[in-house]
Each structure stands twice: as structure tokens, then as C-alpha cells.
């Protein structure tokens, strides 16, 4: 829905909140985490913050959520949050975060059953890798 050109704002964020409530009521924890992450992503794009490439705020706290997960749930949530953070780091040009996130995302396979999620991850990983490969210690990102 972000790539579809939906206007960011309180109406869009309230729709995400409604979906979060559905997920909460149906006991769909993984979906709840994902939609909370999306809402925080939208908030970071729209509202000023100290570090807009961190997923920490009124809708989602990446560090807290990841600390409560284990196994594949942790692995997949880290992939998804790192992909969204990579987009934010690129948009707000946070080079340190781009480098850190490239190191995380390079450990994941270049395939995914959800093509939209894969496209966003690969597009912004590629953009960041191209932008950062000239930095000292980052030449390996050329291979991404």
C-alpha cells in the first residue's frame, strides 16, 4: 500500500490502527507486529523525530518486540524491520544506519514468497549498497 501511492496522514494511519485491532482481537500476533511496524514506518515518514530511521515510537518499538521473539519469528521480524528501516535510512540519508542495515540484510536470501516485500527489500538494499560501496570497509556491498 505504500507503493500504491496512498497519501500518508492520520486517515491512513487510523486504517492501519483498525487492522492492528483486528489482528489483536483475532490473536494474530505476527500480523499485529507487521501492521504496527507499518504504522510506525508511516509515522516516521510524516513526523519529525530524532532518528527517523529507527522504528521506535507510538506504534512500534523494534528493540522491545525483537527481544520478545525467538527462532524464525525473530529472524523474519528482523528482516522486515530492517527492510523498512533501510528505506527510512536511505530517504533520510543516514549513512551509518544504511551500513549497519546492509550488514544485517546481506545475510538473508535473495528470494521471498511475497514479491512486494522482496521488491522493496532488494530495491532499497541495492540503492544503499550502491551509495555506500565507496565507503571504507564497505567494498563488499558492490556484490549486493
mmCIF file of C-alpha atoms in Angstrom:
data_model
loop_
_atom_site.group_PDB
_atom_site.id
_atom_site.type_symbol
_atom_site.label_atom_id
_atom_site.label_comp_id
_atom_site.label_asym_id
_atom_site.label_seq_id
_atom_site.Cartn_x
_atom_site.Cartn_y
_atom_site.Cartn_z
ATOM 1 C CA UNK A 1 0.000 0.000 0.000
ATOM 2 C CA UNK A 2 2.923 2.384 0.451
ATOM 3 C CA UNK A 3 3.996 1.786 -3.139
ATOM 4 C CA UNK A 4 0.422 2.243 -4.352
ATOM 5 C CA UNK A 5 0.596 5.962 -3.692
ATOM 6 C CA UNK A 6 -1.726 6.127 -0.692
ATOM 7 C CA UNK A 7 -1.446 9.533 0.931
ATOM 8 C CA UNK A 8 0.242 9.367 4.304
ATOM 9 C CA UNK A 9 -1.647 11.032 7.080
ATOM 10 C CA UNK A 10 -3.935 10.485 10.044
ATOM 11 C CA UNK A 11 -6.636 8.777 7.944
ATOM 12 C CA UNK A 12 -4.189 6.212 6.550
ATOM 13 C CA UNK A 13 -2.634 5.680 9.973
ATOM 14 C CA UNK A 14 -6.068 5.198 11.537
ATOM 15 C CA UNK A 15 -6.835 2.487 8.954
ATOM 16 C CA UNK A 16 -3.615 0.699 9.935
ATOM 17 C CA UNK A 17 -4.641 1.027 13.582
ATOM 18 C CA UNK A 18 -8.011 -0.592 12.810
ATOM 19 C CA UNK A 19 -6.218 -3.518 11.155
ATOM 20 C CA UNK A 20 -3.974 -3.773 14.231
ATOM 21 C CA UNK A 21 -7.098 -4.039 16.406
ATOM 22 C CA UNK A 22 -8.490 -6.806 14.177
ATOM 23 C CA UNK A 23 -5.199 -8.677 14.496
ATOM 24 C CA UNK A 24 -5.178 -8.192 18.261
ATOM 25 C CA UNK A 25 -8.778 -9.426 18.600
ATOM 26 C CA UNK A 26 -8.122 -12.466 16.401
ATOM 27 C CA UNK A 27 -4.899 -13.346 18.218
ATOM 28 C CA UNK A 28 -2.762 -12.868 15.087
ATOM 29 C CA UNK A 29 0.440 -11.734 16.807
ATOM 30 C CA UNK A 30 2.682 -11.864 13.732
ATOM 31 C CA UNK A 31 0.223 -9.781 11.697
ATOM 32 C CA UNK A 32 -0.178 -7.351 14.590
ATOM 33 C CA UNK A 33 3.588 -6.863 14.719
ATOM 34 C CA UNK A 34 3.743 -6.284 10.965
ATOM 35 C CA UNK A 35 0.937 -3.712 10.848
ATOM 36 C CA UNK A 36 2.310 -1.910 13.917
ATOM 37 C CA UNK A 37 5.656 -1.775 12.130
ATOM 38 C CA UNK A 38 3.962 -0.346 9.005
ATOM 39 C CA UNK A 39 2.200 2.309 11.058
ATOM 40 C CA UNK A 40 5.468 3.343 12.727
ATOM 41 C CA UNK A 41 7.103 3.472 9.284
ATOM 42 C CA UNK A 42 4.351 5.849 8.111
ATOM 43 C CA UNK A 43 4.703 7.965 11.252
ATOM 44 C CA UNK A 44 8.472 8.193 10.757
ATOM 45 C CA UNK A 45 7.963 9.413 7.193
ATOM 46 C CA UNK A 46 5.465 12.042 8.231
ATOM 47 C CA UNK A 47 6.503 13.308 11.664
ATOM 48 C CA UNK A 48 9.870 14.733 12.720
ATOM 49 C CA UNK A 49 11.939 12.595 15.083
ATOM 50 C CA UNK A 50 15.463 12.447 16.465
ATOM 51 C CA UNK A 51 16.371 9.451 14.278
ATOM 52 C CA UNK A 52 13.697 8.725 11.666
ATOM 53 C CA UNK A 53 15.440 5.528 10.548
ATOM 54 C CA UNK A 54 14.725 3.848 13.893
ATOM 55 C CA UNK A 55 11.405 2.077 14.342
ATOM 56 C CA UNK A 56 10.681 3.446 17.795
ATOM 57 C CA UNK A 57 7.603 5.455 18.627
ATOM 58 C CA UNK A 58 3.937 5.419 19.452
ATOM 59 C CA UNK A 59 3.086 2.439 17.214
ATOM 60 C CA UNK A 60 6.129 0.161 17.424
ATOM 61 C CA UNK A 61 9.373 -0.371 19.320
ATOM 62 C CA UNK A 62 11.685 -2.619 17.316
ATOM 63 C CA UNK A 63 14.097 -3.408 20.139
ATOM 64 C CA UNK A 64 11.314 -4.356 22.545
ATOM 65 C CA UNK A 65 9.456 -6.525 20.022
ATOM 66 C CA UNK A 66 12.605 -8.327 18.878
ATOM 67 C CA UNK A 67 13.607 -9.038 22.490
ATOM 68 C CA UNK A 68 10.299 -10.899 22.962
ATOM 69 C CA UNK A 69 10.693 -13.122 19.873
ATOM 70 C CA UNK A 70 12.711 -16.273 19.255
ATOM 71 C CA UNK A 71 13.603 -18.502 16.337
ATOM 72 C CA UNK A 72 12.028 -17.903 12.952
ATOM 73 C CA UNK A 73 9.679 -15.235 14.327
ATOM 74 C CA UNK A 74 12.713 -13.183 15.412
ATOM 75 C CA UNK A 75 14.547 -13.873 12.137
ATOM 76 C CA UNK A 76 11.604 -12.830 9.948
ATOM 77 C CA UNK A 77 10.693 -9.792 12.040
ATOM 78 C CA UNK A 78 14.304 -8.588 11.942
ATOM 79 C CA UNK A 79 14.262 -8.966 8.139
ATOM 80 C CA UNK A 80 11.051 -6.969 7.836
ATOM 81 C CA UNK A 81 12.015 -4.236 10.293
ATOM 82 C CA UNK A 82 15.491 -3.919 8.753
ATOM 83 C CA UNK A 83 13.947 -3.603 5.287
ATOM 84 C CA UNK A 84 11.663 -0.795 6.419
ATOM 85 C CA UNK A 85 14.500 0.869 8.312
ATOM 86 C CA UNK A 86 16.681 0.641 5.193
ATOM 87 C CA UNK A 87 14.055 2.582 3.263
ATOM 88 C CA UNK A 88 13.958 5.212 6.001
ATOM 89 C CA UNK A 89 17.755 5.377 6.258
ATOM 90 C CA UNK A 90 18.005 5.914 2.505
ATOM 91 C CA UNK A 91 15.230 8.521 2.361
ATOM 92 C CA UNK A 92 16.679 10.462 5.315
ATOM 93 C CA UNK A 93 20.277 9.726 4.217
ATOM 94 C CA UNK A 94 21.552 8.127 7.406
ATOM 95 C CA UNK A 95 24.793 6.555 6.180
ATOM 96 C CA UNK A 96 25.693 4.838 9.460
ATOM 97 C CA UNK A 97 22.314 3.091 9.613
ATOM 98 C CA UNK A 98 22.492 2.149 5.928
ATOM 99 C CA UNK A 99 25.826 0.415 6.538
ATOM 100 C CA UNK A 100 24.568 -1.370 9.666
ATOM 101 C CA UNK A 101 21.387 -2.469 7.903
ATOM 102 C CA UNK A 102 23.288 -3.676 4.838
ATOM 103 C CA UNK A 103 25.292 -5.946 7.142
ATOM 104 C CA UNK A 104 22.059 -7.380 8.544
ATOM 105 C CA UNK A 105 20.219 -7.727 5.241
ATOM 106 C CA UNK A 106 23.110 -9.321 3.338
ATOM 107 C CA UNK A 107 22.588 -12.447 5.485
ATOM 108 C CA UNK A 108 19.087 -13.032 4.060
ATOM 109 C CA UNK A 109 18.300 -14.986 0.883
ATOM 110 C CA UNK A 110 17.525 -13.018 -2.252
ATOM 111 C CA UNK A 111 14.137 -14.647 -2.556
ATOM 112 C CA UNK A 112 10.785 -14.367 -0.825
ATOM 113 C CA UNK A 113 7.328 -15.769 -1.428
ATOM 114 C CA UNK A 114 5.880 -12.255 -1.136
ATOM 115 C CA UNK A 115 7.105 -10.419 -4.218
ATOM 116 C CA UNK A 116 6.230 -6.918 -2.959
ATOM 117 C CA UNK A 117 8.206 -7.414 0.245
ATOM 118 C CA UNK A 118 11.115 -8.809 -1.780
ATOM 119 C CA UNK A 119 10.978 -5.937 -4.272
ATOM 120 C CA UNK A 120 11.139 -3.243 -1.582
ATOM 121 C CA UNK A 121 13.934 -5.037 0.265
ATOM 122 C CA UNK A 122 16.036 -5.572 -2.855
ATOM 123 C CA UNK A 123 15.391 -2.111 -4.294
ATOM 124 C CA UNK A 124 16.496 -0.225 -1.197
ATOM 125 C CA UNK A 125 19.284 -2.673 -0.375
ATOM 126 C CA UNK A 126 20.612 -2.134 -3.900
ATOM 127 C CA UNK A 127 20.310 1.635 -3.696
ATOM 128 C CA UNK A 128 22.037 1.755 -0.313
ATOM 129 C CA UNK A 129 24.737 -0.711 -1.389
ATOM 130 C CA UNK A 130 25.472 1.355 -4.486
ATOM 131 C CA UNK A 131 25.590 4.547 -2.422
ATOM 132 C CA UNK A 132 27.771 3.105 0.355
ATOM 133 C CA UNK A 133 30.174 0.817 -1.567
ATOM 134 C CA UNK A 134 32.733 3.631 -1.844
ATOM 135 C CA UNK A 135 32.979 3.989 1.944
ATOM 136 C CA UNK A 136 35.956 2.495 3.751
ATOM 137 C CA UNK A 137 35.257 -1.126 4.680
ATOM 138 C CA UNK A 138 32.136 -1.325 2.548
ATOM 139 C CA UNK A 139 33.523 -2.518 -0.805
ATOM 140 C CA UNK A 140 31.842 -5.919 -0.320
ATOM 141 C CA UNK A 141 28.476 -4.215 -0.774
ATOM 142 C CA UNK A 142 29.234 -3.957 -4.507
ATOM 143 C CA UNK A 143 28.294 -7.642 -4.722
ATOM 144 C CA UNK A 144 24.829 -6.986 -3.367
#
